[in-house]
């Protein structure tokens, strides 16, 4: 593994592409059955009659997909301490079976917060092609260079 990225390496204005993930029908139903068992997430007949016109993923499932992409594509390379906040979550389009989702993070600010750490503020989005499905702001503590 290469040297981790420290707070000083994270430049405001930089956008980090996190990779893609294809969500399956079976996964949507399995996640929702355990964590968000509303009809339009778990039952195709109920979903077809809903305003969504078909099965959709739970927003929590979509956030979990983003988090996995963020860990694989960014956080596992950072000298991460811990997440601090998630704010202004907007679920702007439904996630449907077989969608290929792409995550990205834009670094908004890096602010020193005491010895050995900084608060990294970021804008996050999960998209399918040109369609944003989730946007939110987040922050995390990242170690500064020793």
Coordinates of N, CA, C and O in Angstrom, one line a residue:
X1 N 0.8 -1.2 0.0 CA 0.0 0.0 0.0 C 0.9 1.2 0.0 O 1.9 1.3 0.7
X2 N 0.5 2.2 -0.8 CA 1.2 3.5 -0.8 C 1.0 4.3 0.5 O 0.1 4.0 1.2
X3 N 1.8 5.3 0.7 CA 1.6 6.2 1.8 C 0.2 6.8 1.8 O -0.3 7.2 0.8
X4 N -0.5 6.9 3.0 CA -1.8 7.4 3.0 C -1.8 8.9 2.7 O -0.8 9.6 2.9
X5 N -3.0 9.4 2.2 CA -3.1 10.8 2.0 C -3.5 11.5 3.4 O -4.4 11.0 4.1
X6 N -2.8 12.6 3.7 CA -3.1 13.3 4.9 C -4.0 14.5 4.5 O -4.2 14.8 3.3
X7 N -4.5 15.2 5.5 CA -5.4 16.3 5.3 C -4.7 17.3 4.4 O -5.4 17.9 3.5
X8 N -3.4 17.6 4.5 CA -2.7 18.5 3.6 C -2.7 18.1 2.1 O -2.6 19.0 1.3
X9 N -2.9 16.9 1.9 CA -3.0 16.4 0.5 C -4.4 16.5 -0.2 O -4.5 16.3 -1.4
X10 N -5.4 16.8 0.6 CA -6.7 16.9 0.1 C -7.0 18.4 -0.2 O -7.2 19.2 0.7
X11 N -7.0 18.7 -1.5 CA -7.1 20.1 -1.9 C -8.5 20.5 -2.2 O -9.2 19.9 -3.0
X12 N -9.0 21.6 -1.6 CA -10.4 22.1 -1.9 C -10.6 22.3 -3.4 O -9.7 22.8 -4.1
X13 N -11.7 21.9 -3.9 CA -12.0 22.0 -5.3 C -11.8 20.7 -6.0 O -12.2 20.6 -7.2
X14 N -11.0 19.8 -5.5 CA -10.7 18.5 -6.1 C -11.9 17.6 -6.1 O -12.6 17.4 -5.0
X15 N -12.2 17.0 -7.2 CA -13.3 16.0 -7.3 C -12.6 14.6 -7.4 O -11.8 14.4 -8.3
X16 N -13.1 13.7 -6.6 CA -12.6 12.3 -6.6 C -13.7 11.4 -7.2 O -14.8 11.3 -6.6
X17 N -13.4 10.7 -8.3 CA -14.3 9.7 -8.8 C -14.2 8.4 -8.0 O -13.0 8.0 -7.8
X18 N -15.3 7.8 -7.5 CA -15.2 6.7 -6.6 C -15.4 5.4 -7.3 O -15.3 4.3 -6.6
X19 N -15.8 5.3 -8.5 CA -16.1 4.1 -9.2 C -17.6 3.8 -9.3 O -18.4 4.7 -9.0
X20 N -17.9 2.7 -9.8 CA -19.3 2.3 -10.1 C -19.8 1.1 -9.4 O -19.0 0.2 -9.0
X21 N -21.1 0.9 -9.3 CA -21.7 -0.2 -8.6 C -23.1 -0.5 -9.3 O -23.8 0.5 -9.5
X22 N -23.3 -1.7 -9.7 CA -24.6 -2.1 -10.3 C -25.4 -2.7 -9.2 O -25.0 -3.7 -8.6
X23 N -26.6 -2.2 -9.0 CA -27.5 -2.7 -7.9 C -28.5 -3.7 -8.5 O -29.1 -3.4 -9.6
X24 N -28.7 -4.8 -7.9 CA -29.6 -5.9 -8.4 C -31.0 -5.8 -7.7 O -31.1 -5.3 -6.6
X25 N -31.9 -6.4 -8.4 CA -33.3 -6.5 -7.8 C -33.2 -7.3 -6.5 O -33.8 -6.9 -5.5
X26 N -32.5 -8.4 -6.5 CA -32.4 -9.3 -5.3 C -31.8 -8.5 -4.1 O -32.2 -8.6 -3.0
X27 N -30.8 -7.7 -4.4 CA -30.1 -6.9 -3.3 C -31.1 -5.8 -2.8 O -31.1 -5.6 -1.6
X28 N -31.8 -5.2 -3.7 CA -32.8 -4.2 -3.2 C -33.8 -4.8 -2.3 O -34.1 -4.3 -1.2
X29 N -34.3 -5.9 -2.6 CA -35.3 -6.6 -1.8 C -34.7 -7.1 -0.5 O -35.3 -6.9 0.6
X30 N -33.5 -7.7 -0.6 CA -32.9 -8.2 0.6 C -32.6 -7.1 1.7 O -32.9 -7.2 2.9
X31 N -32.0 -6.0 1.2 CA -31.7 -4.9 2.1 C -33.0 -4.4 2.7 O -33.1 -4.2 3.9
X32 N -34.0 -4.1 1.9 CA -35.2 -3.5 2.4 C -36.0 -4.4 3.3 O -36.6 -4.0 4.3
X33 N -35.9 -5.7 3.0 CA -36.6 -6.7 3.9 C -36.1 -6.6 5.3 O -36.8 -6.7 6.3
X34 N -34.8 -6.4 5.4 CA -34.2 -6.3 6.8 C -34.3 -4.9 7.4 O -34.6 -4.8 8.6
X35 N -34.1 -3.8 6.6 CA -33.9 -2.5 7.1 C -35.0 -1.5 6.8 O -35.1 -0.5 7.5
X36 N -35.8 -1.7 5.8 CA -36.8 -0.7 5.3 C -37.9 -1.4 4.6 O -38.1 -1.2 3.4
X37 N -38.7 -2.3 5.2 CA -39.6 -3.1 4.5 C -40.9 -2.5 4.1 O -42.0 -3.0 4.3
X38 N -40.8 -1.4 3.4 CA -42.0 -0.8 2.8 C -42.3 -1.5 1.5 O -41.4 -1.9 0.8
X39 N -43.6 -1.5 1.1 CA -44.0 -2.3 0.0 C -43.3 -2.0 -1.3 O -43.0 -2.9 -2.1
X40 N -43.0 -0.7 -1.6 CA -42.4 -0.4 -2.9 C -40.9 -0.7 -2.9 O -40.3 -0.6 -4.0
X41 N -40.4 -1.2 -1.8 CA -39.0 -1.7 -1.8 C -38.9 -3.3 -1.8 O -37.9 -3.8 -2.2
X42 N -40.0 -3.9 -1.4 CA -39.9 -5.4 -1.2 C -40.9 -6.2 -2.0 O -40.8 -7.4 -2.2
X43 N -41.9 -5.6 -2.6 CA -43.0 -6.3 -3.3 C -43.2 -5.7 -4.6 O -43.7 -4.5 -4.7
X44 N -43.0 -6.4 -5.7 CA -43.1 -5.9 -7.0 C -44.5 -5.5 -7.4 O -44.6 -4.5 -8.1
X45 N -45.5 -6.2 -6.9 CA -46.9 -5.8 -7.2 C -47.2 -4.5 -6.6 O -47.8 -3.6 -7.2
X46 N -46.9 -4.3 -5.3 CA -47.1 -3.1 -4.6 C -46.4 -2.0 -5.2 O -46.9 -0.9 -5.4
X47 N -45.1 -2.2 -5.6 CA -44.3 -1.2 -6.2 C -44.8 -0.8 -7.5 O -44.8 0.4 -7.9
X48 N -45.4 -1.7 -8.3 CA -45.9 -1.4 -9.6 C -47.1 -0.4 -9.5 O -47.3 0.4 -10.3
X49 N -47.9 -0.6 -8.4 CA -49.1 0.3 -8.2 C -48.7 1.6 -7.5 O -49.6 2.4 -7.3
X50 N -47.5 1.7 -7.0 CA -47.1 2.9 -6.3 C -46.8 4.1 -7.3 O -46.7 3.9 -8.5
X51 N -46.6 5.3 -6.8 CA -46.3 6.4 -7.6 C -44.9 6.2 -8.4 O -44.7 6.8 -9.4
X52 N -44.1 5.2 -7.9 CA -42.8 5.0 -8.5 C -42.9 4.1 -9.7 O -42.0 4.0 -10.5
X53 N -44.1 3.3 -9.8 CA -44.3 2.5 -11.0 C -43.4 1.2 -11.0 O -43.3 0.6 -12.1
X54 N -42.7 0.9 -10.0 CA -41.9 -0.2 -9.9 C -41.0 -0.2 -8.7 O -40.9 0.7 -7.9
X55 N -40.3 -1.3 -8.5 CA -39.4 -1.5 -7.4 C -38.3 -0.4 -7.3 O -37.7 -0.1 -8.4
X56 N -38.1 0.1 -6.1 CA -37.0 1.1 -5.9 C -36.2 0.7 -4.7 O -36.8 0.1 -3.7
X57 N -35.0 1.1 -4.6 CA -34.1 0.9 -3.5 C -34.5 1.8 -2.3 O -34.9 3.0 -2.6
X58 N -34.3 1.4 -1.1 CA -34.4 2.3 0.0 C -33.3 3.4 -0.1 O -32.2 3.1 -0.6
X59 N -33.6 4.6 0.4 CA -32.6 5.6 0.4 C -31.4 5.2 1.3 O -30.3 5.6 1.0
X60 N -31.7 4.5 2.4 CA -30.6 4.0 3.2 C -29.7 3.1 2.5 O -28.5 3.1 2.6
X61 N -30.3 2.2 1.6 CA -29.5 1.3 0.8 C -28.6 2.1 -0.2 O -27.4 1.8 -0.3
X62 N -29.2 3.1 -0.8 CA -28.4 4.0 -1.7 C -27.3 4.7 -1.0 O -26.2 4.8 -1.5
X63 N -27.5 5.1 0.2 CA -26.4 5.7 1.0 C -25.4 4.7 1.4 O -24.2 5.0 1.4
X64 N -25.8 3.5 1.7 CA -24.8 2.4 2.0 C -23.9 2.1 0.7 O -22.7 1.9 0.9
X65 N -24.5 2.1 -0.4 CA -23.8 1.9 -1.7 C -22.8 3.1 -1.8 O -21.6 2.8 -2.2
X66 N -23.2 4.3 -1.6 CA -22.3 5.4 -1.7 C -21.1 5.2 -0.7 O -19.9 5.4 -1.1
X67 N -21.4 4.8 0.5 CA -20.4 4.7 1.5 C -19.4 3.6 1.1 O -18.2 3.8 1.3
X68 N -19.8 2.5 0.5 CA -18.9 1.5 0.1 C -18.0 2.0 -1.0 O -16.8 1.8 -1.0
X69 N -18.6 2.7 -2.0 CA -17.8 3.3 -3.0 C -16.8 4.3 -2.5 O -15.6 4.4 -2.9
X70 N -17.2 5.1 -1.5 CA -16.3 6.1 -0.9 C -15.1 5.5 -0.1 O -14.0 5.9 -0.2
X71 N -15.4 4.4 0.6 CA -14.4 3.7 1.3 C -13.4 3.1 0.3 O -12.1 3.3 0.4
X72 N -13.9 2.4 -0.7 CA -13.0 1.8 -1.7 C -12.2 2.8 -2.5 O -11.0 2.6 -2.8
X73 N -12.9 3.9 -2.9 CA -12.3 4.9 -3.8 C -11.6 6.1 -3.2 O -10.8 6.8 -3.8
X74 N -11.8 6.3 -1.9 CA -11.1 7.4 -1.2 C -10.7 7.1 0.2 O -9.5 7.2 0.5
X75 N -11.6 6.8 1.1 CA -11.3 6.8 2.5 C -10.3 5.8 2.9 O -9.5 6.0 3.8
X76 N -10.2 4.7 2.2 CA -9.2 3.7 2.5 C -7.8 4.2 2.2 O -6.8 3.6 2.6
X77 N -7.7 5.3 1.4 CA -6.4 5.8 1.0 C -6.0 7.1 1.9 O -4.9 7.6 1.8
X78 N -7.0 7.5 2.6 CA -6.8 8.7 3.5 C -6.3 8.2 4.9 O -6.7 7.1 5.3
X79 N -5.7 9.1 5.6 CA -5.3 8.8 7.0 C -6.5 9.2 7.8 O -6.5 10.2 8.6
X80 N -7.6 8.5 7.7 CA -8.9 8.8 8.3 C -8.9 8.5 9.8 O -8.3 7.5 10.2
X81 N -9.5 9.4 10.5 CA -9.8 9.2 11.9 C -11.2 8.7 12.1 O -11.4 7.6 12.6
X82 N -12.2 9.5 11.6 CA -13.6 9.1 11.8 C -14.5 10.2 11.0 O -14.1 11.3 10.9
X83 N -15.6 9.7 10.6 CA -16.6 10.6 10.1 C -17.2 11.5 11.2 O -17.2 11.1 12.3
X84 N -17.6 12.7 10.8 CA -18.2 13.6 11.8 C -19.7 13.9 11.5 O -20.5 14.0 12.4
X85 N -20.0 14.2 10.2 CA -21.4 14.6 9.9 C -21.8 14.2 8.5 O -21.0 14.1 7.6
X86 N -23.1 14.1 8.4 CA -23.8 14.0 7.1 C -25.0 15.0 7.2 O -25.7 14.9 8.2
X87 N -25.1 15.8 6.2 CA -26.1 16.8 6.2 C -26.7 17.1 4.9 O -26.1 16.7 3.8
X88 N -27.9 17.6 4.9 CA -28.6 18.0 3.7 C -28.7 16.9 2.6 O -28.4 17.1 1.5
X89 N -29.1 15.7 3.1 CA -29.3 14.6 2.2 C -30.5 14.8 1.3 O -31.6 15.1 1.8
X90 N -30.3 14.8 0.0 CA -31.4 14.9 -1.0 C -31.5 13.7 -1.8 O -30.5 13.3 -2.5
X91 N -32.6 13.0 -1.8 CA -32.9 11.8 -2.6 C -33.7 12.3 -3.8 O -34.9 12.5 -3.7
X92 N -33.0 12.6 -4.9 CA -33.6 13.3 -6.0 C -34.1 12.4 -7.2 O -34.8 12.9 -8.0
X93 N -33.8 11.1 -7.2 CA -34.3 10.2 -8.2 C -34.3 8.8 -7.6 O -33.3 8.5 -6.8
X94 N -35.2 8.0 -7.9 CA -35.2 6.6 -7.4 C -34.1 5.8 -8.0 O -33.7 5.9 -9.1
X95 N -33.6 4.8 -7.1 CA -32.6 3.8 -7.6 C -33.4 2.6 -7.9 O -34.1 2.1 -7.1
X96 N -33.3 2.1 -9.1 CA -34.0 0.9 -9.6 C -33.1 -0.2 -9.9 O -31.9 0.0 -10.1
X97 N -33.6 -1.4 -10.0 CA -32.8 -2.6 -10.3 C -32.0 -2.4 -11.6 O -32.5 -1.8 -12.5
X98 N -30.8 -2.9 -11.5 CA -29.8 -2.9 -12.7 C -29.3 -1.5 -13.0 O -28.6 -1.4 -14.0
X99 N -29.5 -0.5 -12.2 CA -28.9 0.8 -12.4 C -27.4 0.7 -12.1 O -27.0 0.0 -11.1
X100 N -26.6 1.3 -12.9 CA -25.2 1.4 -12.6 C -24.9 2.8 -11.9 O -25.1 3.8 -12.6
X101 N -24.5 2.8 -10.7 CA -24.4 4.0 -9.9 C -22.9 4.4 -9.8 O -22.0 3.5 -9.6
X102 N -22.6 5.7 -9.9 CA -21.3 6.2 -9.8 C -21.3 7.2 -8.7 O -22.1 8.0 -8.5
X103 N -20.2 7.1 -7.8 CA -20.1 8.1 -6.7 C -19.0 9.0 -7.0 O -18.0 8.8 -7.7
X104 N -19.1 10.2 -6.4 CA -18.0 11.2 -6.4 C -18.1 12.1 -5.2 O -19.1 12.3 -4.7
X105 N -16.9 12.5 -4.8 CA -16.7 13.5 -3.7 C -16.0 14.7 -4.2 O -15.0 14.5 -4.9
X106 N -16.4 15.9 -3.8 CA -15.7 17.1 -4.1 C -15.2 17.6 -2.7 O -16.1 17.8 -1.8
X107 N -13.9 17.9 -2.6 CA -13.4 18.5 -1.3 C -13.8 19.9 -1.3 O -13.5 20.7 -2.2
X108 N -14.5 20.3 -0.2 CA -15.0 21.7 -0.1 C -14.0 22.5 0.8 O -13.7 23.7 0.5
X109 N -13.5 22.0 1.9 CA -12.7 22.7 2.8 C -11.9 21.7 3.6 O -12.3 20.6 3.9
X110 N -10.7 22.2 4.0 CA -9.8 21.4 5.0 C -9.4 22.4 6.0 O -8.7 23.4 5.8
X111 N -9.9 22.2 7.3 CA -9.7 23.1 8.4 C -8.9 22.4 9.5 O -9.5 21.5 10.1
X112 N -7.8 23.0 9.9 CA -7.1 22.4 11.1 C -8.0 22.4 12.3 O -8.7 23.4 12.5
X113 N -8.0 21.3 13.1 CA -8.8 21.2 14.3 C -8.0 20.6 15.4 O -8.4 19.6 15.9
X114 N -7.0 21.2 15.8 CA -6.2 20.7 16.9 C -5.0 19.9 16.4 O -4.8 19.7 15.2
X115 N -4.2 19.5 17.4 CA -3.0 18.8 17.0 C -3.3 17.5 16.3 O -4.1 16.7 16.7
X116 N -2.7 17.3 15.1 CA -2.7 16.0 14.4 C -4.0 15.8 13.6 O -4.1 14.7 13.1
X117 N -4.9 16.7 13.5 CA -6.1 16.4 12.7 C -6.7 17.7 12.1 O -6.4 18.8 12.5
X118 N -7.5 17.4 11.0 CA -8.2 18.5 10.3 C -9.6 18.0 10.0 O -9.8 16.8 9.9
X119 N -10.5 18.9 9.9 CA -11.9 18.6 9.5 C -12.0 18.8 8.0 O -11.7 19.9 7.5
X120 N -12.3 17.7 7.2 CA -12.4 17.8 5.8 C -13.9 17.8 5.5 O -14.6 16.9 5.8
X121 N -14.3 18.9 4.8 CA -15.8 19.0 4.4 C -15.8 18.7 3.0 O -15.0 19.0 2.2
X122 N -16.9 18.0 2.6 CA -17.0 17.5 1.2 C -18.5 17.5 0.8 O -19.4 17.3 1.6
X123 N -18.6 17.6 -0.6 CA -19.9 17.5 -1.2 C -19.9 16.1 -1.9 O -18.9 15.7 -2.5
X124 N -21.0 15.4 -1.7 CA -21.0 14.0 -2.2 C -22.2 13.8 -3.1 O -23.3 14.4 -2.9
X125 N -22.1 12.9 -4.1 CA -23.2 12.6 -5.0 C -23.1 11.2 -5.5 O -22.0 10.6 -5.7
X126 N -24.2 10.6 -5.7 CA -24.4 9.3 -6.3 C -25.2 9.5 -7.6 O -26.3 10.1 -7.5
X127 N -24.7 9.1 -8.7 CA -25.4 9.4 -10.0 C -25.6 8.1 -10.8 O -24.9 7.1 -10.6
X128 N -26.5 8.2 -11.7 CA -26.7 7.2 -12.7 C -26.7 7.9 -14.1 O -27.7 8.6 -14.4
X129 N -25.6 7.8 -14.8 CA -25.5 8.6 -16.0 C -25.5 10.1 -15.6 O -24.7 10.6 -14.8
X130 N -26.4 10.9 -16.2 CA -26.5 12.3 -15.9 C -27.5 12.6 -14.8 O -27.7 13.8 -14.5
X131 N -28.1 11.6 -14.2 CA -29.1 11.8 -13.2 C -28.6 11.6 -11.8 O -28.0 10.6 -11.5
X132 N -28.7 12.6 -11.0 CA -28.3 12.6 -9.6 C -29.4 11.8 -8.9 O -30.5 12.2 -9.0
X133 N -29.0 10.8 -8.1 CA -29.9 10.1 -7.3 C -29.9 10.5 -5.8 O -30.9 10.5 -5.1
X134 N -28.7 10.8 -5.4 CA -28.5 11.3 -4.0 C -27.4 12.4 -4.0 O -26.4 12.2 -4.6
X135 N -27.6 13.4 -3.2 CA -26.6 14.4 -2.9 C -26.6 14.7 -1.4 O -27.7 14.6 -0.8
X136 N -25.4 15.0 -0.9 CA -25.4 15.4 0.5 C -24.0 16.0 0.8 O -23.1 15.9 0.0
X137 N -23.9 16.6 1.9 CA -22.7 17.2 2.4 C -22.2 16.3 3.6 O -23.0 15.8 4.4
X138 N -20.9 16.2 3.7 CA -20.4 15.4 4.8 C -19.1 16.0 5.3 O -18.5 16.8 4.6
X139 N -18.7 15.5 6.5 CA -17.3 15.9 7.0 C -16.7 14.8 7.7 O -17.4 13.9 8.2
X140 N -15.4 14.8 7.8 CA -14.7 13.7 8.5 C -13.4 14.3 9.0 O -12.8 15.2 8.5
X141 N -12.9 13.7 10.1 CA -11.6 14.1 10.7 C -10.5 13.2 10.0 O -10.7 12.0 9.9
X142 N -9.5 13.9 9.5 CA -8.4 13.2 8.8 C -7.1 13.7 9.5 O -7.0 14.9 9.8
X143 N -6.2 12.8 9.7 CA -4.9 13.1 10.3 C -4.1 14.1 9.5 O -4.1 14.0 8.2
X144 N -3.4 15.0 10.1 CA -2.4 15.8 9.4 C -1.1 15.1 9.4 O -0.9 14.1 10.1
X145 N -0.2 15.6 8.5 CA 1.1 14.9 8.3 C 1.9 15.0 9.6 O 2.0 16.0 10.2
X146 N 2.4 13.8 10.0 CA 3.2 13.8 11.3 C 4.4 14.7 11.2 O 5.0 14.9 10.1

